[in-house]
PDB file of C-alpha atoms in Angstrom:
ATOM      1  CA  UNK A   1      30.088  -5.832   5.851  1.00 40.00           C
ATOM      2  CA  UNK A   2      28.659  -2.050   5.555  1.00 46.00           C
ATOM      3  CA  UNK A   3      29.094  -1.031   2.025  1.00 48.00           C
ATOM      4  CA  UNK A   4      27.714   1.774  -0.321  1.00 46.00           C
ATOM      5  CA  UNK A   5      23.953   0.972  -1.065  1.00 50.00           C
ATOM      6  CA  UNK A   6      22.422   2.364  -4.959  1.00 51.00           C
ATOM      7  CA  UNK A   7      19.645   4.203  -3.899  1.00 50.00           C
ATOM      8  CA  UNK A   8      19.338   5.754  -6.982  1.00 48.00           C
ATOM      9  CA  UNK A   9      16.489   3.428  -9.104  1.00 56.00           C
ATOM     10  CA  UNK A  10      15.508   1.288  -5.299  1.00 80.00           C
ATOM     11  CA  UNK A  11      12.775   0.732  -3.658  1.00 81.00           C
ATOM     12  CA  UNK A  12      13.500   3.811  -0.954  1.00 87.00           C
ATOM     13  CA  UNK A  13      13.497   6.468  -4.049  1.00 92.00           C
ATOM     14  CA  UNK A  14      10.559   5.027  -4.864  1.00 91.00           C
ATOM     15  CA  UNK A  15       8.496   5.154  -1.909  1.00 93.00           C
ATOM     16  CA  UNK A  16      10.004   8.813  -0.574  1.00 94.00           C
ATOM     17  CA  UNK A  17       9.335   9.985  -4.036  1.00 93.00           C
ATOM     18  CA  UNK A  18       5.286   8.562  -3.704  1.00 94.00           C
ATOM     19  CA  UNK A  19       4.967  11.098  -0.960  1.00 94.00           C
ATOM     20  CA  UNK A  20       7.790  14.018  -1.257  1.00 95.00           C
ATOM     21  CA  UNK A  21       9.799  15.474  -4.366  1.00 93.00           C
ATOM     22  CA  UNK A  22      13.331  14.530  -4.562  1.00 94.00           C
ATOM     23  CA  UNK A  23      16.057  16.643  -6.211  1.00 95.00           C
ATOM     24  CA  UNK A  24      18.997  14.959  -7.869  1.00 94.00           C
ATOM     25  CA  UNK A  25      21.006  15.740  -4.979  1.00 95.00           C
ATOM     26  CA  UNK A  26      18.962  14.715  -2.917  1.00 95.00           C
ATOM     27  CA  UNK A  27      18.816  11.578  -4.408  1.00 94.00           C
ATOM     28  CA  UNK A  28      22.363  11.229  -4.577  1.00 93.00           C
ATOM     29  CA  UNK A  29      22.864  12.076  -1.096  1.00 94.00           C
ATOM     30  CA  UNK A  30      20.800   8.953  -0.147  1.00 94.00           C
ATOM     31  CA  UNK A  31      22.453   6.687  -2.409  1.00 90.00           C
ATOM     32  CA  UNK A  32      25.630   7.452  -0.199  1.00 91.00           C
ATOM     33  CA  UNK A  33      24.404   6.424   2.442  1.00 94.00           C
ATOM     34  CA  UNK A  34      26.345   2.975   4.002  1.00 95.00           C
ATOM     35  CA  UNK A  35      24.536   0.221   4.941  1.00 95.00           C
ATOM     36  CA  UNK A  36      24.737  -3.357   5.746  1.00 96.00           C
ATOM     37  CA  UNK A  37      22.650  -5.950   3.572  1.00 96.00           C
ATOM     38  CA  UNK A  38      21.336  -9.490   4.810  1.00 97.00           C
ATOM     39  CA  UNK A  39      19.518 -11.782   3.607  1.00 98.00           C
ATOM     40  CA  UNK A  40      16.713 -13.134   6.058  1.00 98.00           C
ATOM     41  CA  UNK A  41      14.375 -15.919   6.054  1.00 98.00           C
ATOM     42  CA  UNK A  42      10.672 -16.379   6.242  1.00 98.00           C
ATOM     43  CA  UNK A  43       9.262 -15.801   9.745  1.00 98.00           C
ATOM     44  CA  UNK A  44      12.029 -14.392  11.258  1.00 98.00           C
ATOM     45  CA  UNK A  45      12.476 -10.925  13.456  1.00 98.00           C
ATOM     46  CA  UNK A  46      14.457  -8.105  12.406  1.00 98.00           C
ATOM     47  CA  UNK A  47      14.479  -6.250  15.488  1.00 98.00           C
ATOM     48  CA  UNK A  48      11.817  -7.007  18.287  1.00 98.00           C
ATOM     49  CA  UNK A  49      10.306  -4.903  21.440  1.00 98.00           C
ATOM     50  CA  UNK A  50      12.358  -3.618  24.281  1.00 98.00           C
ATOM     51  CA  UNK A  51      15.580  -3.141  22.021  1.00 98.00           C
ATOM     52  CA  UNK A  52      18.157  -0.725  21.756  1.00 98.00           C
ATOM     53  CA  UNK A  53      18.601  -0.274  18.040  1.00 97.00           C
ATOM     54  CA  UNK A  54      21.632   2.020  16.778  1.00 98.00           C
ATOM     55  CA  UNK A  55      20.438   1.677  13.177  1.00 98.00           C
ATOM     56  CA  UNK A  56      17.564   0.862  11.462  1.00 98.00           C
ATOM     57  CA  UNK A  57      16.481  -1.529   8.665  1.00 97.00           C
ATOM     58  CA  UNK A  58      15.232  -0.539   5.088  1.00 97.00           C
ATOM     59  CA  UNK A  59      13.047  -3.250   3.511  1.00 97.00           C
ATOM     60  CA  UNK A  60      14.533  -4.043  -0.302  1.00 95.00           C
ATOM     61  CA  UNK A  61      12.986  -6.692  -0.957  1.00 96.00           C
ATOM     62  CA  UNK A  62       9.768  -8.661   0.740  1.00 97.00           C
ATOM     63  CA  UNK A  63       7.242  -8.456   2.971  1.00 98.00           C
ATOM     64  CA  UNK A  64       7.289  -7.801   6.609  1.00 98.00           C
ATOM     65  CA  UNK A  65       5.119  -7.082   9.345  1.00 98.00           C
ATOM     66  CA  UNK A  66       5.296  -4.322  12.662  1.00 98.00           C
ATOM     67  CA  UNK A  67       3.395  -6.218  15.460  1.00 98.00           C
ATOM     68  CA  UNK A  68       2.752  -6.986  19.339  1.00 98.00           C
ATOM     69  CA  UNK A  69       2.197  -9.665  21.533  1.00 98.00           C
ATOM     70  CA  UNK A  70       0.202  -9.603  24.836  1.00 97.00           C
ATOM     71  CA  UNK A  71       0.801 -11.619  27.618  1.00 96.00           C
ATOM     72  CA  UNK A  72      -0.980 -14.352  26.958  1.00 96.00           C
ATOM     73  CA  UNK A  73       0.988 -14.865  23.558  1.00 96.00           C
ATOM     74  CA  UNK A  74      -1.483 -13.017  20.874  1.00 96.00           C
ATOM     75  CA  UNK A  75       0.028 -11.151  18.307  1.00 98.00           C
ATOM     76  CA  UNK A  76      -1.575  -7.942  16.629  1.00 98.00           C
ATOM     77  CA  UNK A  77       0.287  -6.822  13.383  1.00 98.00           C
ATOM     78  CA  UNK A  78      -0.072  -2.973  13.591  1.00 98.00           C
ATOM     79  CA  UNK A  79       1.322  -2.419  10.176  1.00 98.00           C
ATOM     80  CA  UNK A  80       2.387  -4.524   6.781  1.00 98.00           C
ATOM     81  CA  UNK A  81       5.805  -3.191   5.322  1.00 98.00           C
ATOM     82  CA  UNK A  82       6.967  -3.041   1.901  1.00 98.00           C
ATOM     83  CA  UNK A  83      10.053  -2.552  -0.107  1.00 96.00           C
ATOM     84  CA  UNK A  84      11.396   0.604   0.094  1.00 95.00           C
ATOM     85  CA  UNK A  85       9.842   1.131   4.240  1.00 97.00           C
ATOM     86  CA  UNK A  86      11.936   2.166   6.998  1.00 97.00           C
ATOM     87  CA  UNK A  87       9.541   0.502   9.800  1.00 97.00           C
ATOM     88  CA  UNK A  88      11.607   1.144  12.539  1.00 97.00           C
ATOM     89  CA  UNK A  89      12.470   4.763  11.838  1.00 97.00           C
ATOM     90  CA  UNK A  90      11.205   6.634  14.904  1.00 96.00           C
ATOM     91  CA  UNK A  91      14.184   4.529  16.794  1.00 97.00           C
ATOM     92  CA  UNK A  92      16.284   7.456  15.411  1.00 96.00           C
ATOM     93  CA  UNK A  93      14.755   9.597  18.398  1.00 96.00           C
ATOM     94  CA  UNK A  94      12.891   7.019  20.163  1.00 96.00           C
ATOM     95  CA  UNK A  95      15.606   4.659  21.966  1.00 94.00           C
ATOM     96  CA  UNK A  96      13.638   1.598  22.903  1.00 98.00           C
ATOM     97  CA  UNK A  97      11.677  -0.068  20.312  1.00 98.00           C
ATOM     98  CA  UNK A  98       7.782  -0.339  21.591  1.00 98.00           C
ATOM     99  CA  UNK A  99       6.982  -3.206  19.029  1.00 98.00           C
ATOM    100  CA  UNK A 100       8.709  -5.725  16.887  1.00 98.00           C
ATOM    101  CA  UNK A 101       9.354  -5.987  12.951  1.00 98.00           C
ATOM    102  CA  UNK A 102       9.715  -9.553  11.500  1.00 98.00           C
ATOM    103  CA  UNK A 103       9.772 -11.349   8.163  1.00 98.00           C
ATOM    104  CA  UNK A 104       6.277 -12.300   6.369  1.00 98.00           C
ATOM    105  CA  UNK A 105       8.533 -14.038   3.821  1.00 98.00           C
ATOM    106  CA  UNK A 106      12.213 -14.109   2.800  1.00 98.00           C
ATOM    107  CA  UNK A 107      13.555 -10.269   2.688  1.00 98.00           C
ATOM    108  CA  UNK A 108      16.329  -8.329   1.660  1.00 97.00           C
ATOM    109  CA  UNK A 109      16.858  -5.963   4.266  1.00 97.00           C
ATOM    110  CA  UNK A 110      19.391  -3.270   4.504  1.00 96.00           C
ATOM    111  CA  UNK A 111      20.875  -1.964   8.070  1.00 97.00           C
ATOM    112  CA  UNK A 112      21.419   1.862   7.945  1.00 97.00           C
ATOM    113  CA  UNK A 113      23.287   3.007  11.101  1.00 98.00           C
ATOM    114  CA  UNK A 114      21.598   6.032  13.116  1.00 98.00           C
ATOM    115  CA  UNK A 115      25.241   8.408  13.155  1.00 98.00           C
ATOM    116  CA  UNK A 116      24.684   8.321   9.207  1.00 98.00           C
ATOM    117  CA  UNK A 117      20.838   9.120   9.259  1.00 98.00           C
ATOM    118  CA  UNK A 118      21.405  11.729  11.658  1.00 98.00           C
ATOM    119  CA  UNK A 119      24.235  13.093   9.847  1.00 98.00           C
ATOM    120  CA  UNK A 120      22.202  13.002   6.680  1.00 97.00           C
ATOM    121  CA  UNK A 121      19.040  15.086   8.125  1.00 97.00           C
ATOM    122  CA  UNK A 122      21.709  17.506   9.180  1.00 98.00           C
ATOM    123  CA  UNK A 123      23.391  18.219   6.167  1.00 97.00           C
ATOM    124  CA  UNK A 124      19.994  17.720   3.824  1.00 97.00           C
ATOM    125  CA  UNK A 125      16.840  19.273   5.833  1.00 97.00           C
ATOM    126  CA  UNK A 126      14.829  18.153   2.824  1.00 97.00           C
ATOM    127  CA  UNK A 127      15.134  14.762   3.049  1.00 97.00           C
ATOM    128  CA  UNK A 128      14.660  15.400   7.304  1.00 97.00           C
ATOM    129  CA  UNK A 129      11.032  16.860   6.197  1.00 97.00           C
ATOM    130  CA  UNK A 130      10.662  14.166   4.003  1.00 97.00           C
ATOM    131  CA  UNK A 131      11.254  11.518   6.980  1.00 97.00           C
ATOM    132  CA  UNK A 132       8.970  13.233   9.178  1.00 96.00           C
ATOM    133  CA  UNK A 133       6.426  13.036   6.687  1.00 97.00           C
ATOM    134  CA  UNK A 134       6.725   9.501   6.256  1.00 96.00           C
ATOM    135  CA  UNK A 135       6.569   9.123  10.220  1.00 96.00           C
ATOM    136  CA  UNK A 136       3.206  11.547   9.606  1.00 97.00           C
ATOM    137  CA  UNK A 137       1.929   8.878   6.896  1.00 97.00           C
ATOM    138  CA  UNK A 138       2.632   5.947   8.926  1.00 97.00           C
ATOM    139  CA  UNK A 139       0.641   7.740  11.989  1.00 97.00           C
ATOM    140  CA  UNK A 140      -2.421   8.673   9.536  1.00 98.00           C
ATOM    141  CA  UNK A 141      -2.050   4.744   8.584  1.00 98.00           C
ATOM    142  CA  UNK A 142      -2.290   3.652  11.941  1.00 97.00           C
ATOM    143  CA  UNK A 143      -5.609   5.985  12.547  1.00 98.00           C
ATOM    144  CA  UNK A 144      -7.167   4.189   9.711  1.00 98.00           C
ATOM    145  CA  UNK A 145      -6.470   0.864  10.769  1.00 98.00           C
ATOM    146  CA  UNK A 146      -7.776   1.888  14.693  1.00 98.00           C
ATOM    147  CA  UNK A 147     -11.152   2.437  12.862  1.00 98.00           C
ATOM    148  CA  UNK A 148     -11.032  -0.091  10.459  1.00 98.00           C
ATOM    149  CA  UNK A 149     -10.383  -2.581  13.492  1.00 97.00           C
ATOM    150  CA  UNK A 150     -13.320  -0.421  15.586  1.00 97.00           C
ATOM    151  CA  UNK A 151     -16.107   0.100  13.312  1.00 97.00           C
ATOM    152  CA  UNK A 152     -16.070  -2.285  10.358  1.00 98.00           C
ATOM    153  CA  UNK A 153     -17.366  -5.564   9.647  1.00 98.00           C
ATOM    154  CA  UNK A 154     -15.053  -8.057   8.778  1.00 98.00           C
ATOM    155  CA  UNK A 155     -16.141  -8.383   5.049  1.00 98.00           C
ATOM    156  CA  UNK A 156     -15.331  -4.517   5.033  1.00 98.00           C
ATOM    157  CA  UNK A 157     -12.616  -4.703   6.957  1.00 98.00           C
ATOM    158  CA  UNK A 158     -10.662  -6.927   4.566  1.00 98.00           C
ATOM    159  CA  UNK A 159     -11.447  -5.144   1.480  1.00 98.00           C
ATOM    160  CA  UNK A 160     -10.498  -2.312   3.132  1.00 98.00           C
ATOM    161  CA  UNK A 161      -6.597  -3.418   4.027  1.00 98.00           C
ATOM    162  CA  UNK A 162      -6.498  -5.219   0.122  1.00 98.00           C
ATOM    163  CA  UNK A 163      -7.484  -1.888  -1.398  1.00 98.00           C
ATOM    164  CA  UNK A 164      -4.595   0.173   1.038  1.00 98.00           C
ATOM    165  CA  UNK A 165      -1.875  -2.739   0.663  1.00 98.00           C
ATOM    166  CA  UNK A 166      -2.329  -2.693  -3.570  1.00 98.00           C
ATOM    167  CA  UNK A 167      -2.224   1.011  -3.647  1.00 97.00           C
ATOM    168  CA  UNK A 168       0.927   1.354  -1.675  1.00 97.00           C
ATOM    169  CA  UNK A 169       2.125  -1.566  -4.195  1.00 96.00           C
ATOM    170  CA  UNK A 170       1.227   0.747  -6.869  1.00 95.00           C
ATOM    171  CA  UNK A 171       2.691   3.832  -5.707  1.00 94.00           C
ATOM    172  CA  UNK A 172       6.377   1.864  -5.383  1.00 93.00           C
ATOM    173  CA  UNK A 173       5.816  -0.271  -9.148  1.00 92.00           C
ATOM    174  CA  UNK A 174       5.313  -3.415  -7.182  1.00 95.00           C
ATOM    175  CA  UNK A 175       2.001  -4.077  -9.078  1.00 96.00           C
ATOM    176  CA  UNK A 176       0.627  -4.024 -12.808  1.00 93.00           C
ATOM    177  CA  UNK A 177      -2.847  -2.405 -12.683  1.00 90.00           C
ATOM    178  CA  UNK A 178      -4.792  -3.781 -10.128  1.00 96.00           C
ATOM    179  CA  UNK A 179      -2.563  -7.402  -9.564  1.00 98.00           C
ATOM    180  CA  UNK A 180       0.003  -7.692  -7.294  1.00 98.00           C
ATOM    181  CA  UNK A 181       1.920 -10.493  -5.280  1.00 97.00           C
ATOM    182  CA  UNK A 182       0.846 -10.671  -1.637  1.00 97.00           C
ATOM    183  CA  UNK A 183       2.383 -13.580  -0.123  1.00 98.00           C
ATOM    184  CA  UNK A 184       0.391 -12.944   3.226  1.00 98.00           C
ATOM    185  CA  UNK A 185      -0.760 -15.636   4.885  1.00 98.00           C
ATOM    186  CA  UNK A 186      -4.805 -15.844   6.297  1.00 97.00           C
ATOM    187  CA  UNK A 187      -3.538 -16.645   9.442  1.00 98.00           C
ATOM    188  CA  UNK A 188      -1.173 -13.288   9.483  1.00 98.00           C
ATOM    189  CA  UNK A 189      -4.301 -11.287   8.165  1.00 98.00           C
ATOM    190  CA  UNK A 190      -6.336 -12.627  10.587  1.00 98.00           C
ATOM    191  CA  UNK A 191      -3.918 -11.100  13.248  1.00 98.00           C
ATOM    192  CA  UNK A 192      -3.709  -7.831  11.076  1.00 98.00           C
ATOM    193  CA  UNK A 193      -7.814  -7.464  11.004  1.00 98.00           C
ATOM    194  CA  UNK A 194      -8.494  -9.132  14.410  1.00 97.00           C
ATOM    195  CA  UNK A 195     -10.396 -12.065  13.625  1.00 98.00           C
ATOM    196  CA  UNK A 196      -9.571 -16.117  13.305  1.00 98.00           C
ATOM    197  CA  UNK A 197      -8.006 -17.498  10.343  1.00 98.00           C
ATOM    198  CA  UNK A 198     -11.256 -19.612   9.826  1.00 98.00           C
ATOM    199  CA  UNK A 199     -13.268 -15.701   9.240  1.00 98.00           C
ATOM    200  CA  UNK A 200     -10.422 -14.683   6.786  1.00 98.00           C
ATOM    201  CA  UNK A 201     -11.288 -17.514   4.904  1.00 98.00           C
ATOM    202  CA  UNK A 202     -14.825 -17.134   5.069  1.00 98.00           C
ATOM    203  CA  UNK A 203     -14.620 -13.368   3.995  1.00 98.00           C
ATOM    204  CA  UNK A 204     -12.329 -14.408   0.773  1.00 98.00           C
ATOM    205  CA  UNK A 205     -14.471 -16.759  -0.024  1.00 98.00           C
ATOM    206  CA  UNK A 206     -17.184 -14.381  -0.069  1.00 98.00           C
ATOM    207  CA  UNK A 207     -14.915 -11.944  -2.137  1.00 98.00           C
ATOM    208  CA  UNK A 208     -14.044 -14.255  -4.837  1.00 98.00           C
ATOM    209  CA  UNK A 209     -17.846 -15.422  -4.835  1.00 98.00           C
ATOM    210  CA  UNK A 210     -19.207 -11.535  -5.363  1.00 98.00           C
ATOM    211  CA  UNK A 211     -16.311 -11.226  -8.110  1.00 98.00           C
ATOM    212  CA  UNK A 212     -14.363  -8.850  -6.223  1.00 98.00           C
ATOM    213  CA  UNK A 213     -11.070 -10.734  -5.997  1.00 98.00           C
ATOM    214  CA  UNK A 214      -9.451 -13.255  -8.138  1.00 98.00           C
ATOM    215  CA  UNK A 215      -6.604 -15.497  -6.086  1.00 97.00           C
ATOM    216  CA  UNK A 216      -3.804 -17.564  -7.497  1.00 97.00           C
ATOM    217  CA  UNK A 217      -1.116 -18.305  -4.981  1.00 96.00           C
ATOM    218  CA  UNK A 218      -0.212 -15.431  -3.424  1.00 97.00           C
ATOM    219  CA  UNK A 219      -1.283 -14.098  -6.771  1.00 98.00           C
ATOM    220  CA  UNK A 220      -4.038 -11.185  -6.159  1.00 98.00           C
ATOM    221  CA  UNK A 221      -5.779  -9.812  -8.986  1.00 98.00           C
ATOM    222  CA  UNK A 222      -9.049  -7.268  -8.384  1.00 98.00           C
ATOM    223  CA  UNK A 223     -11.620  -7.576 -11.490  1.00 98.00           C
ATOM    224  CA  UNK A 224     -13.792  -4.703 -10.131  1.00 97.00           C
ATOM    225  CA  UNK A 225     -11.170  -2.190  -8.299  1.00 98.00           C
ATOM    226  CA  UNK A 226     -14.507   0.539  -8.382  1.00 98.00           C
ATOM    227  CA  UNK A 227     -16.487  -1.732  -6.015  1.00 98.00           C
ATOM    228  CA  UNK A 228     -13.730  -3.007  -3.891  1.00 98.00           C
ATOM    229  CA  UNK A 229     -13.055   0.466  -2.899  1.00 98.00           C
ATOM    230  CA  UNK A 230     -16.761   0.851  -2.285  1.00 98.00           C
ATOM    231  CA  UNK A 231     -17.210  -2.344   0.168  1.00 98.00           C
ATOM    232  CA  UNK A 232     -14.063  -1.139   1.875  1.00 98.00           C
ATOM    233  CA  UNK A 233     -15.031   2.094   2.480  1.00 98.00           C
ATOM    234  CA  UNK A 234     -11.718   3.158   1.132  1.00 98.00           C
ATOM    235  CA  UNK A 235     -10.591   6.511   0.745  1.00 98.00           C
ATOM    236  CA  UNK A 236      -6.933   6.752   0.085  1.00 97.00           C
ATOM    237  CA  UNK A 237      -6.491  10.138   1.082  1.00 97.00           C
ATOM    238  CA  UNK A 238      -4.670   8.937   4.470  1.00 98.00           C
ATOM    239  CA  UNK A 239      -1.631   7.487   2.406  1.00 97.00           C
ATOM    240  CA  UNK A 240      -0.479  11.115   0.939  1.00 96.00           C
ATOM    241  CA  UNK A 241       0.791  10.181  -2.343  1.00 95.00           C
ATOM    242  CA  UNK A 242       1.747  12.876  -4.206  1.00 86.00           C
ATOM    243  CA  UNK A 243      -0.070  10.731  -6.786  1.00 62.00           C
ATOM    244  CA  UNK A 244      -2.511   7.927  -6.553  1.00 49.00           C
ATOM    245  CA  UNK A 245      -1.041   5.437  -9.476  1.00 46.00           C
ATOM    246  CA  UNK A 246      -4.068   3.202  -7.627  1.00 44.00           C
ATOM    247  CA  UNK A 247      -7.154   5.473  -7.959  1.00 48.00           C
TER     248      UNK A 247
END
């Protein structure tokens, strides 16, 4: 059933707002926008490669993941996705999907149809500049991942992603200072940092030894958010905020 979705205090406010200025009409405009809202389970895809999409799917609630598989069956997650993400977005212009989004754990997801997103940039060409700089952001993401891939070690690598994934937490109030939940399995950030499950392990071990994380579940806490950033190498310049809740 498509209904009327409040965008008003979501999520999608939230995250536009991290990296653009809303108005109130603005606002308003995209809390009229219709959309259908499903529940989805753990593991499972949203849409994958090679479709056709005439909407696209807003996170609400969850974690997912953008990835690829090669032919021989490995899968690369290109990007982590959050509440208030659009991850398939550029299917608005771009009519085949090149990779596949899918649930990291159960997610709310809400399924916005392209004739209303279209009609939307049309009548508000705000909020269309504020969708192509979240396309921008996501690109500027992806750079920073190519080199953190390329040219870290694995030890920097992973403090790297933890110190991007908490700050775009922050920037959406999904995390209290420097703890948030991140129910992502080692075997899902192995295939996000390119390395086995058995080195994820090895480099959180190492973490937790040197007292840069603390781990309780998928309870993440960072006692020294100063020298995490330094290990990582992180700058967070790449994400855009408008401001760094994080830093």
């Amino acid at each position: 059933m498509v209904a009327t979705h409040n965008f008003l205090d979501s999520p999608r406010i939230r995250k536009l707002e991290s990296i653009f200025t809303l108005t109130d009409d603005e606002r308003q405009a995209l809390s009229s926008l219709p959309m259908q809202v499903m529940n989805l389970k753990t593991d499972q895809d949203i849409v994958r490669e090679g479709d056709r999409p005439s909407r696209s799917c807003l996170i609400l609630e969850g974690f997912a993941c953008t990835y690829k598989v090669t032919a021989d069956g490995k899968r690369q997650i290109v990007a982590f996705n959050i509440s208030g993400d659009i991850p398939d977005l550029q299917s608005l212009h771009l009519k085949v999907l090149d990779s596949s989004v899918g649930t990291i754990e159960s997610c709310k997801v809400g399924f916005i149809p392209h004739e209303a997103l279209h009609d939307l940039c049309t009548r508000n060409p705000r909020i269309a500049a504020a969708f192509w700089r979240e396309t921008l952001v996501d690109a500027a993401i992806f750079r920073e991942w190519v080199i953190n891939i390329g040219r870290r070690e694995a030890y920097s690598r992973t403090a790297h992603l933890l110190c991007e994934l908490l700050t775009r937490l922050r920037a959406v109030d999904l995390a209290e200072d420097h703890t948030c939940d991140l129910p992502i399995t080692q075997s899902e950030l192995g295939d996000a940092l390119g390395i086995t499950t058995v080195h994820v392990n090895r480099v959180f071990q190492q973490l937790r030894t040197d007292g840069l994380i603390e781990t309780n579940g998928i309870r993440l806490t960072v006692p020294d958010w100063a020298k995490l950033k330094q290990v990582g190498d992180f700058d967070p310049t790449y994400l855009h905020l408008e401001q760094d809740r994080a830093a």
